[in-house]
Coordinates of C-alpha atoms in Angstrom, one line a residue:
X1 CA 0.0 0.2 0.2
X2 CA 1.5 3.2 -1.0
X3 CA 1.9 6.4 1.2
X4 CA 0.2 8.3 -1.5
X5 CA -2.7 6.1 -1.4
X6 CA -3.1 6.1 2.3
X7 CA -2.8 10.1 2.2
X8 CA -5.4 10.2 -0.4
X9 CA -8.1 8.3 1.7
X10 CA -7.3 10.6 4.6
X11 CA -7.6 13.6 2.6
X12 CA -10.9 12.8 1.2
X13 CA -12.5 12.8 4.4
X14 CA -14.0 15.9 5.9
X15 CA -12.3 16.9 9.4
X16 CA -14.5 19.4 10.7
X17 CA -17.8 18.9 12.8
X18 CA -20.9 18.0 10.5
X19 CA -23.8 19.8 11.8
X20 CA -27.1 21.0 9.9
X21 CA -25.8 19.4 6.9
X22 CA -22.3 21.6 6.9
X23 CA -18.9 21.2 7.8
X24 CA -18.0 23.6 10.3
X25 CA -15.1 24.2 12.5
X26 CA -15.2 23.9 16.4
X27 CA -16.1 27.0 18.0
X28 CA -12.9 27.2 19.7
X29 CA -10.9 26.5 16.6
X30 CA -9.1 23.4 18.3
X31 CA -8.3 20.3 16.9
X32 CA -6.9 17.0 17.9
X33 CA -4.8 14.3 16.2
X34 CA -5.8 11.0 14.8
X35 CA -3.0 8.4 15.3
X36 CA -2.0 5.1 13.1
X37 CA -1.9 2.7 16.1
X38 CA 0.6 0.5 14.0
X39 CA 3.1 3.2 13.8
X40 CA 2.3 5.9 16.4
X41 CA 2.4 8.5 13.7
X42 CA -0.2 11.2 13.3
X43 CA -2.7 10.8 10.1
X44 CA -4.5 14.0 10.6
X45 CA -6.2 16.4 12.9
X46 CA -9.9 16.7 13.4
X47 CA -12.0 19.4 15.0
X48 CA -12.2 19.0 18.9
X49 CA -15.7 20.1 19.8
X50 CA -16.7 22.1 23.0
X51 CA -20.0 21.7 24.9
X52 CA -21.2 24.8 23.0
X53 CA -20.7 22.8 19.7
X54 CA -22.7 19.9 21.3
X55 CA -25.8 22.3 21.9
X56 CA -25.5 23.6 18.3
X57 CA -25.8 20.0 17.1
X58 CA -28.7 19.3 19.2
X59 CA -30.4 22.7 17.8
X60 CA -30.0 21.3 14.4
X61 CA -31.4 17.9 15.2
X62 CA -34.3 19.4 17.0
X63 CA -34.9 21.6 14.1
X64 CA -35.0 18.7 11.6
X65 CA -37.2 16.4 13.6
X66 CA -40.6 17.6 12.7
X67 CA -40.1 17.5 9.0
X68 CA -38.2 14.4 9.1
X69 CA -40.7 12.4 11.1
X70 CA -43.3 13.4 8.4
X71 CA -41.1 12.0 5.5
X72 CA -42.6 8.9 3.8
X73 CA -41.2 5.7 5.2
X74 CA -40.3 4.5 1.6
X75 CA -38.5 7.6 1.1
X76 CA -36.4 7.4 4.2
X77 CA -35.7 3.7 3.2
X78 CA -34.6 4.7 -0.1
X79 CA -32.1 7.0 1.6
X80 CA -30.7 4.2 3.5
X81 CA -30.6 1.9 0.3
X82 CA -28.8 4.5 -1.6
X83 CA -26.3 4.6 1.3
X84 CA -25.9 1.0 1.3
X85 CA -24.9 1.1 -2.3
X86 CA -22.4 3.8 -1.7
X87 CA -20.9 2.0 1.2
X88 CA -20.3 -1.2 -1.0
X89 CA -19.0 0.8 -4.1
X90 CA -16.4 2.4 -1.8
X91 CA -15.5 -0.7 0.2
X92 CA -12.0 -0.4 -0.5
X93 CA -11.3 3.0 0.1
X94 CA -13.3 3.0 3.5
X95 CA -11.6 -0.3 4.7
X96 CA -8.1 1.3 4.1
X97 CA -9.3 4.5 6.1
X98 CA -10.4 2.3 9.1
X99 CA -7.3 0.2 9.0
X100 CA -5.3 3.3 9.2
X101 CA -7.2 4.7 12.4
X102 CA -7.9 1.4 14.1
X103 CA -5.3 -1.1 13.3
X104 CA -7.4 -4.1 12.1
X105 CA -6.0 -5.9 9.0
X106 CA -7.5 -4.9 5.7
X107 CA -9.3 -8.2 5.1
X108 CA -11.1 -7.5 8.4
X109 CA -11.9 -3.8 7.6
X110 CA -13.4 -5.0 4.4
X111 CA -15.4 -7.2 6.2
X112 CA -16.6 -4.8 8.5
X113 CA -17.7 -2.3 5.7
X114 CA -19.8 -5.0 4.4
X115 CA -21.5 -5.8 7.6
X116 CA -22.0 -2.0 8.4
X117 CA -23.7 -1.6 4.9
X118 CA -25.9 -4.5 5.8
X119 CA -27.4 -2.5 8.8
X120 CA -28.5 0.0 6.2
X121 CA -29.9 -2.5 3.7
X122 CA -31.8 -4.2 6.6
X123 CA -33.3 -1.1 7.8
X124 CA -34.1 0.2 4.5
X125 CA -36.6 -2.6 4.4
X126 CA -37.8 -2.4 7.8
X127 CA -38.8 1.4 7.5
X128 CA -42.0 0.4 5.4
X129 CA -42.9 -2.4 8.0
X130 CA -43.6 -0.1 10.8
X131 CA -47.0 -1.2 12.1
X132 CA -49.8 -0.7 14.5
X133 CA -53.0 -2.2 15.5
X134 CA -56.8 -1.9 15.5
X135 CA -58.8 -3.7 18.4
X136 CA -62.4 -4.0 19.7
X137 CA -62.3 -3.1 23.4
X138 CA -63.3 -6.1 25.6
X139 CA -67.1 -4.6 26.5
X140 CA -67.3 -3.7 23.0
X141 CA -68.1 -0.1 23.6
X142 CA -65.0 1.3 21.9
X143 CA -62.0 0.7 19.7
X144 CA -58.2 0.7 20.3
X145 CA -56.2 2.5 17.8
X146 CA -52.4 1.5 18.3
X147 CA -49.7 3.6 15.9
X148 CA -46.0 3.8 16.4
X149 CA -44.1 7.2 16.3
X150 CA -40.5 8.3 16.3
X151 CA -39.2 8.8 19.7
X152 CA -37.5 12.1 18.6
X153 CA -34.0 13.4 18.7
X154 CA -31.5 10.8 19.4
X155 CA -28.1 10.9 21.0
X156 CA -25.8 8.2 19.8
X157 CA -22.5 7.3 21.1
X158 CA -20.2 4.9 19.3
X159 CA -16.9 3.0 20.4
X160 CA -13.5 2.7 18.4
X161 CA -13.4 -1.1 17.8
X162 CA -15.9 -1.2 15.1
X163 CA -16.0 2.5 14.0
X164 CA -18.3 2.1 11.0
X165 CA -20.5 -0.9 11.9
X166 CA -21.5 0.4 15.5
X167 CA -22.6 3.6 13.7
X168 CA -24.7 2.2 11.1
X169 CA -26.3 -0.3 13.6
X170 CA -27.5 2.8 15.3
X171 CA -28.0 5.3 12.5
X172 CA -30.2 2.6 10.2
X173 CA -33.0 2.4 12.7
X174 CA -33.1 5.9 13.7
X175 CA -33.4 7.0 10.1
X176 CA -35.9 4.3 9.3
X177 CA -38.0 5.5 12.3
X178 CA -37.7 9.0 11.5
X179 CA -35.4 10.2 14.3
X180 CA -33.0 13.0 14.0
X181 CA -29.5 12.4 15.6
X182 CA -26.2 13.9 17.3
X183 CA -23.6 11.3 17.2
X184 CA -20.3 11.3 19.1
X185 CA -17.9 8.8 17.3
X186 CA -14.7 7.6 19.8
X187 CA -11.9 10.2 19.7
X188 CA -9.4 7.2 18.7
X189 CA -11.4 6.6 15.4
X190 CA -13.5 9.6 14.1
X191 CA -12.4 9.2 10.3
X192 CA -14.9 6.3 9.6
X193 CA -18.1 8.1 11.0
X194 CA -16.9 11.3 9.2
X195 CA -16.7 9.5 6.0
X196 CA -20.3 7.9 6.7
X197 CA -21.5 11.4 7.4
X198 CA -20.5 12.4 3.9
X199 CA -22.0 9.3 2.4
X200 CA -25.3 9.9 4.0
X201 CA -25.5 13.6 3.0
X202 CA -24.8 12.2 -0.7
X203 CA -27.5 9.7 -0.3
X204 CA -30.0 12.4 0.3
X205 CA -30.2 12.5 4.0
X206 CA -32.0 15.9 4.7
X207 CA -29.8 18.6 6.4
X208 CA -29.9 18.4 10.4
X209 CA -31.0 14.6 10.6
X210 CA -27.4 13.4 11.3
X211 CA -25.1 15.7 13.3
X212 CA -21.5 14.3 13.9
X213 CA -19.5 16.0 17.0
X214 CA -15.9 14.6 17.4
X215 CA -14.3 15.7 20.8
X216 CA -11.7 14.6 23.2
X217 CA -14.0 16.0 25.8
X218 CA -16.9 13.2 25.8
X219 CA -18.2 13.8 29.1
X220 CA -18.3 17.5 29.0
X221 CA -19.9 17.6 25.5
X222 CA -22.4 14.8 25.8
X223 CA -23.8 15.4 29.6
X224 CA -25.5 18.8 28.7
X225 CA -27.0 17.1 25.7
X226 CA -28.4 14.3 27.7
X227 CA -29.7 16.6 30.6
X228 CA -31.0 19.0 28.3
X229 CA -34.5 17.7 27.9
X230 CA -35.0 18.0 24.2
X231 CA -33.4 14.7 23.2
X232 CA -35.6 11.8 24.0
X233 CA -33.2 8.6 23.6
X234 CA -29.7 7.7 24.2
X235 CA -28.2 4.7 22.3
X236 CA -24.6 4.0 23.7
X237 CA -22.0 1.1 22.9
X238 CA -19.1 0.9 25.4
X239 CA -17.9 -0.3 28.7
X240 CA -20.3 -1.1 31.5
X241 CA -18.5 1.5 33.7
X242 CA -19.4 4.4 31.4
X243 CA -22.8 2.9 30.9
X244 CA -23.5 3.3 34.5
X245 CA -22.6 6.9 34.5
X246 CA -24.9 7.6 31.5
X247 CA -27.7 5.9 32.9
X248 CA -27.7 8.2 36.1
X249 CA -27.6 11.2 33.5
X250 CA -30.4 9.9 31.6
X251 CA -32.5 9.6 34.7
X252 CA -32.5 13.4 35.0
X253 CA -34.9 13.9 32.1
X254 CA -36.3 10.2 31.7
X255 CA -34.4 9.4 28.5
X256 CA -35.3 6.3 26.8
X257 CA -32.0 4.2 26.9
X258 CA -30.5 1.2 25.0
X259 CA -26.9 0.1 25.8
X260 CA -24.5 -2.4 24.5
X261 CA -22.0 -2.8 27.3
X262 CA -19.2 -5.1 28.2
X263 CA -18.7 -8.8 27.8
X264 CA -16.9 -11.5 29.4
X265 CA -17.9 -14.4 26.9
X266 CA -17.1 -17.9 28.1
X267 CA -16.3 -20.6 25.2
X268 CA -17.5 -24.0 26.3
X269 CA -15.8 -27.4 24.8
X270 CA -17.1 -30.7 25.7
X271 CA -15.4 -33.8 25.0
X272 CA -18.0 -34.8 22.3
X273 CA -17.3 -31.7 20.3
X274 CA -16.3 -31.7 16.7
X275 CA -12.5 -30.7 17.3
X276 CA -11.8 -29.4 13.8
X277 CA -15.0 -27.0 14.1
X278 CA -14.1 -26.0 17.8
X279 CA -10.8 -24.7 16.8
X280 CA -11.9 -22.9 13.8
X281 CA -14.7 -21.4 16.0
X282 CA -12.2 -20.5 18.7
X283 CA -9.9 -18.6 16.2
X284 CA -13.0 -16.8 15.1
X285 CA -14.3 -15.9 18.5
X286 CA -11.0 -15.0 19.8
X287 CA -9.2 -13.3 17.0
X288 CA -11.8 -11.5 15.2
X289 CA -10.8 -7.7 15.6
X290 CA -7.5 -8.7 17.2
X291 CA -9.6 -9.8 20.3
X292 CA -10.6 -6.2 20.5
X293 CA -14.7 -7.2 20.6
X294 CA -17.3 -7.2 23.5
X295 CA -18.3 -10.6 21.7
X296 CA -14.7 -11.9 21.9
X297 CA -14.2 -15.4 23.6
X298 CA -12.7 -14.4 26.8
X299 CA -12.8 -17.5 28.7
X300 CA -12.2 -21.1 27.3
X301 CA -13.6 -23.9 29.3
X302 CA -12.7 -27.1 28.1
X303 CA -13.6 -30.7 29.1
X304 CA -10.8 -32.5 30.8
X305 CA -10.6 -35.5 28.3
X306 CA -9.9 -33.1 25.3
X307 CA -8.2 -30.1 26.9
X308 CA -4.8 -31.2 26.0
X309 CA -5.6 -31.7 22.2
X310 CA -7.6 -28.4 22.3
X311 CA -4.8 -26.6 24.0
X312 CA -2.2 -28.0 21.6
X313 CA -4.1 -27.2 18.4
X314 CA -5.2 -23.8 19.5
X315 CA -1.6 -22.8 20.3
X316 CA -0.5 -24.2 16.9
X317 CA -3.0 -22.1 15.0
X318 CA -2.1 -19.1 17.1
X319 CA 1.7 -19.2 16.6
X320 CA 1.0 -19.3 12.9
X321 CA -0.8 -15.9 12.8
X322 CA 1.3 -13.3 11.0
X323 CA 1.8 -10.0 12.9
X324 CA 2.3 -6.4 11.5
X325 CA 0.6 -3.5 10.3
X326 CA -2.9 -3.9 8.8
X327 CA -2.2 -2.5 5.5
X328 CA 0.6 -5.4 4.9
X329 CA -0.5 -8.5 3.1
X330 CA -1.6 -11.7 5.1
X331 CA -1.3 -9.9 8.3
X332 CA -3.8 -11.2 10.9
X333 CA -2.6 -9.6 14.2
X334 CA -2.6 -6.1 14.0
X335 CA -2.0 -3.5 16.6
X336 CA -4.1 -2.7 19.7
X337 CA -5.7 0.5 19.9
X338 CA -3.1 2.2 22.2
X339 CA -0.6 1.9 24.9
X340 CA -3.3 1.6 27.5
X341 CA -4.9 -1.4 25.8
X342 CA -1.4 -3.2 25.7
X343 CA -0.7 -2.2 29.6
X344 CA -4.2 -3.7 30.5
X345 CA -3.4 -6.9 28.5
X346 CA 0.0 -7.1 30.0
X347 CA -1.3 -7.0 33.6
X348 CA -4.0 -9.5 33.1
X349 CA -1.6 -12.2 31.7
X350 CA 1.0 -11.4 34.5
X351 CA -1.8 -11.9 37.2
X352 CA -2.6 -15.3 35.6
X353 CA 0.8 -16.6 35.3
X354 CA 1.4 -15.2 39.1
X355 CA -1.5 -17.5 40.1
X356 CA -0.1 -20.6 38.0
X357 CA -1.1 -20.3 34.6
X358 CA 1.1 -21.6 31.8
X359 CA 2.3 -19.5 28.8
X360 CA 2.0 -21.9 25.8
X361 CA 2.5 -19.2 23.3
X362 CA 3.1 -15.4 23.3
X363 CA 2.7 -13.7 26.6
X364 CA 4.2 -10.4 26.0
X365 CA 4.0 -7.1 24.1
X366 CA 6.4 -6.5 21.1
X367 CA 9.2 -4.1 21.0
X368 CA 9.2 -1.1 18.6
X369 CA 6.6 1.4 17.1
X370 CA 2.8 0.6 17.6
X371 CA 0.8 -0.9 20.1
X372 CA 1.3 -4.8 19.3
X373 CA 0.7 -7.7 21.5
X374 CA 1.6 -11.4 20.6
X375 CA -1.3 -13.9 20.0
X376 CA -1.1 -15.8 23.3
X377 CA -2.6 -19.0 24.8
X378 CA -2.5 -19.7 28.6
X379 CA -3.4 -23.1 30.1
X380 CA -4.1 -24.2 33.6
X381 CA -5.9 -20.7 34.4
X382 CA -7.4 -20.7 37.9
X383 CA -11.1 -19.4 38.2
X384 CA -10.0 -16.5 40.3
X385 CA -7.5 -15.2 37.7
X386 CA -8.6 -11.7 36.7
X387 CA -8.6 -13.1 32.8
X388 CA -11.8 -15.0 33.9
X389 CA -13.6 -11.8 35.4
X390 CA -12.5 -9.0 33.3
X391 CA -12.6 -8.2 29.7
X392 CA -9.4 -8.9 27.9
X393 CA -9.8 -6.9 24.7
X394 CA -6.8 -8.3 23.2
X395 CA -5.4 -11.6 21.5
X396 CA -5.1 -13.7 24.7
X397 CA -6.8 -17.1 25.0
X398 CA -6.8 -18.3 28.9
X399 CA -7.8 -22.0 29.1
X400 CA -9.4 -23.6 32.1
X401 CA -10.3 -27.3 32.4
X402 CA -13.6 -28.6 33.5
X403 CA -15.0 -32.1 34.4
X404 CA -19.0 -32.0 34.2
X405 CA -21.6 -30.1 32.4
X406 CA -22.8 -28.3 35.6
X407 CA -19.3 -27.2 36.5
X408 CA -19.0 -25.7 33.0
X409 CA -22.4 -23.9 33.2
X410 CA -21.6 -22.6 37.0
X411 CA -18.2 -21.1 35.7
X412 CA -19.5 -19.6 32.7
X413 CA -22.3 -17.7 34.6
X414 CA -19.9 -16.6 37.2
X415 CA -19.7 -13.0 36.0
X416 CA -21.7 -9.7 36.1
X417 CA -21.8 -9.9 32.2
X418 CA -24.2 -11.7 30.0
X419 CA -23.7 -10.8 26.4
X420 CA -22.6 -13.8 24.6
X421 CA -21.8 -17.5 25.2
X422 CA -20.3 -20.1 22.9
X423 CA -20.9 -23.8 23.0
X424 CA -19.3 -26.5 21.2
X425 CA -21.1 -30.2 21.6
X426 CA -22.5 -32.8 19.3
X427 CA -25.0 -33.8 21.9
X428 CA -28.5 -32.2 21.1
X429 CA -29.9 -32.6 24.4
X430 CA -26.6 -31.3 26.1
X431 CA -26.9 -28.4 23.5
X432 CA -30.4 -27.5 24.6
X433 CA -29.7 -27.8 28.2
X434 CA -26.7 -25.8 28.3
X435 CA -27.9 -23.0 26.1
X436 CA -31.0 -22.6 28.2
X437 CA -28.8 -22.6 31.3
X438 CA -26.4 -20.0 30.2
X439 CA -26.9 -16.4 31.2
X440 CA -26.4 -14.5 28.1
X441 CA -28.4 -12.7 25.4
X442 CA -26.8 -14.6 22.6
X443 CA -25.5 -18.1 22.2
X444 CA -23.3 -19.3 19.6
X445 CA -24.0 -23.1 19.2
X446 CA -21.2 -24.7 17.3
X447 CA -20.2 -21.5 15.6
X448 CA -17.7 -18.7 16.7
X449 CA -19.6 -15.6 15.3
X450 CA -23.1 -14.4 16.3
X451 CA -23.3 -11.1 15.0
X452 CA -25.8 -10.5 12.0
X453 CA -27.7 -7.5 11.2
X454 CA -31.1 -9.7 10.7
X455 CA -30.7 -10.9 14.5
X456 CA -31.5 -9.2 17.7
X457 CA -27.9 -8.2 19.1
X458 CA -27.8 -7.4 22.8
X459 CA -27.1 -8.8 26.3
X460 CA -28.6 -9.2 29.8
X461 CA -27.3 -8.7 33.3
X462 CA -24.6 -5.9 33.3
X463 CA -24.1 -6.2 29.3
X464 CA -26.8 -3.7 28.5
X465 CA -30.1 -2.8 27.9
X466 CA -32.4 -3.4 24.7
X467 CA -31.4 -4.8 21.4
X468 CA -30.0 -3.8 18.2
X469 CA -30.4 -5.5 14.7
X470 CA -33.3 -7.9 13.6
X471 CA -36.9 -7.0 13.5
X472 CA -37.0 -5.5 17.0
X473 CA -33.9 -3.1 16.5
X474 CA -36.3 -0.5 15.1
X475 CA -38.5 -0.6 18.1
X476 CA -35.8 1.1 20.4
X477 CA -36.6 4.2 18.3
X478 CA -40.1 4.2 18.2
X479 CA -43.0 5.1 20.8
X480 CA -46.3 3.5 21.0
X481 CA -49.3 5.5 21.0
X482 CA -52.8 4.2 21.8
X483 CA -56.0 6.0 20.9
X484 CA -59.2 5.4 22.7
X485 CA -62.1 5.6 20.1
X486 CA -65.7 5.7 21.3
X487 CA -68.7 4.5 19.2

């Protein structure tokens, strides 16, 4: 990949705030750098919004809400359909942009663009399927008329690990439902969202419907908008700790909320599992996005009869993964997002080894530029190790043996989180028992990837509220109104 090609895709993206359909500088004139995590070098500077800029963005969303809510559902759907087509036409350039700012290998970035685009195609079709109801009152004296309306201006906050898909997963249903938006992407990866804003404008989204605010002061800019009272919904993807703070703020004006928070996914392998499928699924569930995913397999529980074989084969696969900058050919293990991420993974691995875990491969960071950590497999990891209770967000697979089905389920559920679990077994009865017993919003049964725009994504316990995607995804952006009709 040439330096001029990389510079070209960065140059093509707007670097200012996108408010009211226009690119505008931050009112203070401040900017902040976007850095390539593989090299530590600055890619560009983008506008650094102040609280006043946030209020201006909300003003624009509020002003646009009434007219946008009246737009025909088919027309809103066609905007999303055109945006889907533009994303797919520009998949290569957008993938390179994502790799430069986030670090994931190009092949994965291309996959994310396709995944992100699919949310627009799905919700383009859902826009015309918003329904209601008509019923006779039980005593026959009247009628019930049920209708659904857009909830109103929304605040959307997205993370850095899937900088395009987490945006389309929220923007798609908001547009389909008729809601205007203020969206704040993560400061580490603002370029993908800024590119998406340009694409939506090109697809015909009216001015003021989508407003993008980039900032290094997330709390200072977003809290006033949450407490303002004019926004009626918050959708957030990020850590459970931040989610708790946002829920407290939303309570002030009783904002409707949907949140996809942290995960601690267990990956259960029983001794009757198809071992080839289990290893392939483990690689998918662990190494997708370099392990920087809330759905990443965080804890591997393997039945004692097959733990040695599973550990050996997983180690062989992890050792064979090429590491490097995501733009390089065949690279699978790119950099983590920043030094803080590397430090966290390092701490977790040290804690496990201090408690008796053995390193089968990897186990350390990498000297030189960029934020790299080796693909790592640990075995004999005790249940009390921090790796089994905290989200790793890195390429580390900790393996703990178990003996019985009951023990496996108990260990899997021993967490405050409940986003996703993975189960590998060839026994149908066991599969049903275990899937029903696991405390998670999603289960991967003999497969290592659960995310799909056509399926309801979300967790239970402290992994979040509500669902994104699927036929229920649009409901988060709709209010139900009941009209009592006298006869």
